[in-house]
Coordinates of C-alpha atoms in Angstrom, one line a residue:
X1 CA 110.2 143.7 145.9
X2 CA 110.5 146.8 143.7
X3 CA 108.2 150.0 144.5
X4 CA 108.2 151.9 141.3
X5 CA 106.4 155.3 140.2
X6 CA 104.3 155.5 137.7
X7 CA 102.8 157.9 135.8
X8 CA 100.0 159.9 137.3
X9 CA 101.9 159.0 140.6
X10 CA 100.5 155.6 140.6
X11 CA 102.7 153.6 143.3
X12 CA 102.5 149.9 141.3
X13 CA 104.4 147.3 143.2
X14 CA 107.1 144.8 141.7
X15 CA 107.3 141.7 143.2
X16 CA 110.3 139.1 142.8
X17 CA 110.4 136.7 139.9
X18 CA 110.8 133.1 141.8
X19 CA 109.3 129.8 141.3
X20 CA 106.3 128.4 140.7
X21 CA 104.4 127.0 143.9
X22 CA 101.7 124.4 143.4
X23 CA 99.0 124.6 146.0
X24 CA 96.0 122.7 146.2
X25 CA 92.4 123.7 148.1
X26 CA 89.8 121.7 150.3
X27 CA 87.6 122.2 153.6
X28 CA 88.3 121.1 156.3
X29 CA 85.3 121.4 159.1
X30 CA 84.0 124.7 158.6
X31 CA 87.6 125.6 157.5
X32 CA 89.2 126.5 154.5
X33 CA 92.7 124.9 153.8
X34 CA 95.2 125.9 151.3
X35 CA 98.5 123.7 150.8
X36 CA 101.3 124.8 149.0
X37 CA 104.1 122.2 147.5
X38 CA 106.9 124.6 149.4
X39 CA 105.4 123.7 153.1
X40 CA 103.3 127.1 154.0
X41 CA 99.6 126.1 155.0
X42 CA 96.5 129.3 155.4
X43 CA 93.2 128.1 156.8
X44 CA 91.0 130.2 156.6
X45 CA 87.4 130.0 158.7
X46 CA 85.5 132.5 155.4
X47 CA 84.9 135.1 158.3
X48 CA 87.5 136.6 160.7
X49 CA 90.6 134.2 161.4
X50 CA 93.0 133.0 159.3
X51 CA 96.0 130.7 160.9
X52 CA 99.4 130.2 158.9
X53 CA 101.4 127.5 159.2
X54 CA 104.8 126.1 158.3
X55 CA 106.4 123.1 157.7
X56 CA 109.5 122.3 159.9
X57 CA 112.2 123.1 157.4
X58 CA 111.2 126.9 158.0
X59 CA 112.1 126.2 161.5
X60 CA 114.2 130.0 162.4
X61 CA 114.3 131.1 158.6
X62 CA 111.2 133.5 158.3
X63 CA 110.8 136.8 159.5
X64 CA 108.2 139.1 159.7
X65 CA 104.8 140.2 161.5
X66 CA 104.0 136.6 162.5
X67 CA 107.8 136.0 164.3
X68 CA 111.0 134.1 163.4
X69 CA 109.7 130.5 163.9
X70 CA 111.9 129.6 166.6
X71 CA 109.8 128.3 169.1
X72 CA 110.8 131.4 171.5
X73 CA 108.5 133.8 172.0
X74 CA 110.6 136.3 173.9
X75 CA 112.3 137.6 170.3
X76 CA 109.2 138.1 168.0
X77 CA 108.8 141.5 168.1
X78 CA 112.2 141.8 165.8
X79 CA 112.3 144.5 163.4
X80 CA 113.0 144.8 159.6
X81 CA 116.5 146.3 160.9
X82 CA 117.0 143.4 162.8
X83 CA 116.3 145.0 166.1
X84 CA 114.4 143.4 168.7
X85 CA 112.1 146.0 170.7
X86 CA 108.7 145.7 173.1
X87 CA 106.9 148.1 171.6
X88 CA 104.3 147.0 169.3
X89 CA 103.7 150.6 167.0
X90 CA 107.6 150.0 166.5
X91 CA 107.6 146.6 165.3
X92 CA 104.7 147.5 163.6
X93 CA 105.5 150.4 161.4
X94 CA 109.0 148.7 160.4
X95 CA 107.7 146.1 158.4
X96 CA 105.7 148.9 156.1
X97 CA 105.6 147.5 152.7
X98 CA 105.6 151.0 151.3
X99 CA 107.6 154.0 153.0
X100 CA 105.0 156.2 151.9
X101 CA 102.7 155.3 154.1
X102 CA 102.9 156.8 157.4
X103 CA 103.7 155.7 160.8
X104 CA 101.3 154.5 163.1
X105 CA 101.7 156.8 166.4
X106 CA 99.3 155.3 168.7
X107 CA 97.9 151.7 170.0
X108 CA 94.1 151.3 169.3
X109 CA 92.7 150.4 172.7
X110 CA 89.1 149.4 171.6
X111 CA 87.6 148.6 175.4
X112 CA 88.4 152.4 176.1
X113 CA 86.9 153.8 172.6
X114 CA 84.2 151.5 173.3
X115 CA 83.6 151.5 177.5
X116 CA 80.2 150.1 177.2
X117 CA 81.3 147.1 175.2
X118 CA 84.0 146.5 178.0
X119 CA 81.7 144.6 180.5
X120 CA 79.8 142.6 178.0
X121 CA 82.8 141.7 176.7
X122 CA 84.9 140.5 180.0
X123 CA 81.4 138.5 180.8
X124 CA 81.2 136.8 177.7
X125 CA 84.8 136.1 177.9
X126 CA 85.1 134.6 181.3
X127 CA 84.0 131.6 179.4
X128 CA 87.8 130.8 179.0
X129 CA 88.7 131.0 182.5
X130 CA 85.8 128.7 183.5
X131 CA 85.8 125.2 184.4
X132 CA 84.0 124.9 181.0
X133 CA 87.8 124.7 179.6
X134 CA 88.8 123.6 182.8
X135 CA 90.7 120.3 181.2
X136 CA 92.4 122.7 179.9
X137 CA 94.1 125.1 181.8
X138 CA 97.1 123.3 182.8
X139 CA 98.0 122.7 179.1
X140 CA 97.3 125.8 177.8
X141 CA 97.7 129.6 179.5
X142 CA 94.0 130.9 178.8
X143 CA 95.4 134.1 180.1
X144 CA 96.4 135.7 176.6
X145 CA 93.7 134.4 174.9
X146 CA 91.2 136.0 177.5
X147 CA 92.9 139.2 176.9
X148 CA 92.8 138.6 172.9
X149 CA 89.0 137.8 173.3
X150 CA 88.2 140.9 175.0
X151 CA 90.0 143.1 172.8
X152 CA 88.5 141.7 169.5
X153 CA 84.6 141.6 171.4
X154 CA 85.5 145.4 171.8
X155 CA 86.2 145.9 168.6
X156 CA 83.3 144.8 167.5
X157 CA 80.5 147.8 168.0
X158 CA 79.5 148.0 164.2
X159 CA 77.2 144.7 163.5
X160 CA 78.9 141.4 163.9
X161 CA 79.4 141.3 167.5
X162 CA 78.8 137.5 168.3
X163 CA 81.2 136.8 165.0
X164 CA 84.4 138.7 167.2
X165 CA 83.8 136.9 170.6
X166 CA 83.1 133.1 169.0
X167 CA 86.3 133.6 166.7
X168 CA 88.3 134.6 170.0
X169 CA 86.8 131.6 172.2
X170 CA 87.4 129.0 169.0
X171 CA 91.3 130.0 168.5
X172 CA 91.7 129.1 172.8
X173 CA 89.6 126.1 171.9
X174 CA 91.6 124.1 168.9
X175 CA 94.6 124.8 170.6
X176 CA 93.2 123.1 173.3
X177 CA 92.1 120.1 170.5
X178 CA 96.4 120.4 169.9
X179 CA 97.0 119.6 173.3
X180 CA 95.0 116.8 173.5
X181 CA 92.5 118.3 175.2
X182 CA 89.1 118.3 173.7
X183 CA 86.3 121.0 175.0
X184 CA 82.5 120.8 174.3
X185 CA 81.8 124.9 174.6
X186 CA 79.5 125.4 171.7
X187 CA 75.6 125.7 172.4
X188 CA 72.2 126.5 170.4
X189 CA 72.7 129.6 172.8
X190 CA 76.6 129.8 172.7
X191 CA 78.3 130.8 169.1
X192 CA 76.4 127.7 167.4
X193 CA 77.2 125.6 163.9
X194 CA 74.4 123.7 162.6
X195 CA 75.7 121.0 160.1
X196 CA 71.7 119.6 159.3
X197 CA 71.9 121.8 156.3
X198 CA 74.5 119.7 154.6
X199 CA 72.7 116.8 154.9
X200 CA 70.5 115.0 151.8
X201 CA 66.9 114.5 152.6
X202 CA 66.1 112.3 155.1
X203 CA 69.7 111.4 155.9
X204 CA 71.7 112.3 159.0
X205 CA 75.1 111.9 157.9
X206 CA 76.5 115.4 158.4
X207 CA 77.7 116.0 162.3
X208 CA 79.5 118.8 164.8
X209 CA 82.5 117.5 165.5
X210 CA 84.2 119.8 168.4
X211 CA 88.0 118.4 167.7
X212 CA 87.9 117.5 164.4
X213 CA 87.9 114.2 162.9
X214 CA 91.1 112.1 162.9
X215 CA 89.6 108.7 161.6
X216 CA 88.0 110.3 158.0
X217 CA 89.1 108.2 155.2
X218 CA 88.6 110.6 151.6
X219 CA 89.3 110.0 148.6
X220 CA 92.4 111.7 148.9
X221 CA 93.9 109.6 152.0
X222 CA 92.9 106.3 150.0
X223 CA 94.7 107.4 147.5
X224 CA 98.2 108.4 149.2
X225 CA 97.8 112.0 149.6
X226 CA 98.2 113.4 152.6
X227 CA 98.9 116.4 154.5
X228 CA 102.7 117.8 155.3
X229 CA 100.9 118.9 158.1
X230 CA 98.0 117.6 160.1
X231 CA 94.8 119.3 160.5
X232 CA 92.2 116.7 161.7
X233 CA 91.8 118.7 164.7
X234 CA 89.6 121.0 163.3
X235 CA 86.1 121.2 164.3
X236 CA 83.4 122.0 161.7
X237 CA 80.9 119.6 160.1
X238 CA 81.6 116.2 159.5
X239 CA 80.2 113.6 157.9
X240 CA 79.6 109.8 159.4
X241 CA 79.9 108.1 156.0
X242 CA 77.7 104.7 156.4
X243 CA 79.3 101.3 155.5
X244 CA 78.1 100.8 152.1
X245 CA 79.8 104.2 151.2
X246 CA 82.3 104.7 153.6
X247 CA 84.7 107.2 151.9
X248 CA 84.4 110.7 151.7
X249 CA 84.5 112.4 148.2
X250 CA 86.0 115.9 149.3
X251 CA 84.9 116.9 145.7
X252 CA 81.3 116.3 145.4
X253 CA 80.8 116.7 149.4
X254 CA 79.3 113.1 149.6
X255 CA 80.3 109.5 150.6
X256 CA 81.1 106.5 148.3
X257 CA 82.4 103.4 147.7
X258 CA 86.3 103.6 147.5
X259 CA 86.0 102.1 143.7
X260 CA 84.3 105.3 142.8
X261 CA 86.7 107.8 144.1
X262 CA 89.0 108.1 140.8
X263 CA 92.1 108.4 140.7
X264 CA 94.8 111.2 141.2
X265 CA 97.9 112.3 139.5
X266 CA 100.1 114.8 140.3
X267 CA 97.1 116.1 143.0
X268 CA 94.9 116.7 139.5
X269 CA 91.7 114.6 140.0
X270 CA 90.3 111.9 137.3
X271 CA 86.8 110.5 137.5
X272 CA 86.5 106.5 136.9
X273 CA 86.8 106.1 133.3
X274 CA 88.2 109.3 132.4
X275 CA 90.8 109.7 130.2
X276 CA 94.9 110.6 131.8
X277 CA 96.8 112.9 129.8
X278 CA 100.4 111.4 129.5
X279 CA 103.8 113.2 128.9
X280 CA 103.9 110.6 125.7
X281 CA 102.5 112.8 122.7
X282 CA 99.1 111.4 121.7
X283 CA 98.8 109.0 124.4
X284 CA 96.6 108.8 127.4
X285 CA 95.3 106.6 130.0

């Protein structure tokens, strides 16, 4: 990457010239998934969390903000220098994009800017630590994600407050889902998802599922396309596709027979009796 000044003292960033990447976008639960061809995966939940993940040839070649990938988490706070170091503001500042901007010099500590969010906060959050994720526990630490929650529910002292602490609970619970352990937290009083909207009139199709859904058949899977890497265990709305239509068309967000899916080529996707461009000139199927 190239940092260049322009006139007006415009900074304009040049990024490298490498290849094209294909990527291709669907939901997934209440979940936004974006694939890349090169193995890199970003879902998105359209609010506050956003979760990156690589495919296993990356395995110890990335750097960065996010860590090195090698399944140690003792060395992640390595600099752009190569260094590894504790402190957080040092990590931090070394992977400026721009030298011109300026160094952080001190940690935000939102509990302390914010004392009377602190108690709500470590209420709501004790959530984790109870024996509603109790199953859970021994597979997963809820320690740092307790911590995490508390931070980000401070943070939150503008509108949106709610939006901060469900986020914080919902990362603890799908890695929970991972682990084969599945937790029923949500509530009509607890950070709730109501999937009744997507469904036609006087249907019920459309469910919560808590872990995801690893038995949907969509268009897609019919048709041999699958995921480099899985992410059926992600909750969100679902829907129960009845046995006169039971395939899911991720495109019109309704089920059908599996002889009205279409058909896909090169992940481009062709309605039933629509023409298929060819690389012959003047040909198609």
């Amino acid at each position: 990457t190239e940092l260049k000044l322009e006139e007006k003292h415009r900074w304009v960033i040049y990024r490298d010239v490498g290849e094209h990447v294909s990527y291709t976008t669907r939901e997934v639960g209440q979940y936004l998934v974006i694939e890349a061809s090169n193995g890199i995966i970003v879902i998105w939940d359209k609010r506050t969390t956003i979760f990156i993940k690589l495919a296993p040839t990356f395995k110890g070649a990335v750097c960065g903000l996010c860590g090195d990938f090698d399944d140690r988490s003792s060395n992640d706070f390595t600099t752009r220098d190569h260094m590894i170091v504790t402190s957080a503001l040092d990590f931090g500042n070394s992977w400026k994009e721009a030298h011109t901007c300026p160094d952080v010099d001190k940690t935000f500590e939102p509990c302390a800017v914010n004392p009377h969010r602190r108690s709500w906060a470590e209420k709501q959050c004790s959530i984790l630590k109870s024996q509603v994720f109790g199953v859970c526990h021994s597979k997963v630490d809820p320690a740092p994600f307790y911590d995490a929650c508390v931070h980000d529910s401070c943070s939150c002292d503008t509108g949106g407050d709610c939006e901060c602490f469900c986020a914080a609970v919902a990362s603890y619970a799908q890695e929970c889902t991972k682990e084969g352990a599945c937790v029923f937290w949500r509530s009509p009083d607890l950070c709730p998802i109501f999937c009744d909207y997507y469904n036609p009139p006087n249907e019920c199709e459309w469910h919560y599922e808590p872990c995801g859904n690893r038995s949907f058949e969509t268009c897609r899977t019919i048709n041999g396309i699958h995921s480099n890497i899985s992410v059926s265990y992600l909750e969100g709305c679902y829907p129960r596709c009845p046995p006169k239509r039971p395939v899911f068309d991720e495109d019109k967000k309704k089920c059908v027979p599996a002889d009205q899916c279409g058909c896909y080529v090169n992940d481009e996707h062709y309605e039933v009796d629509e023409k298929v461009p060819t690389e012959d000139p003047c040909q198609s199927w």
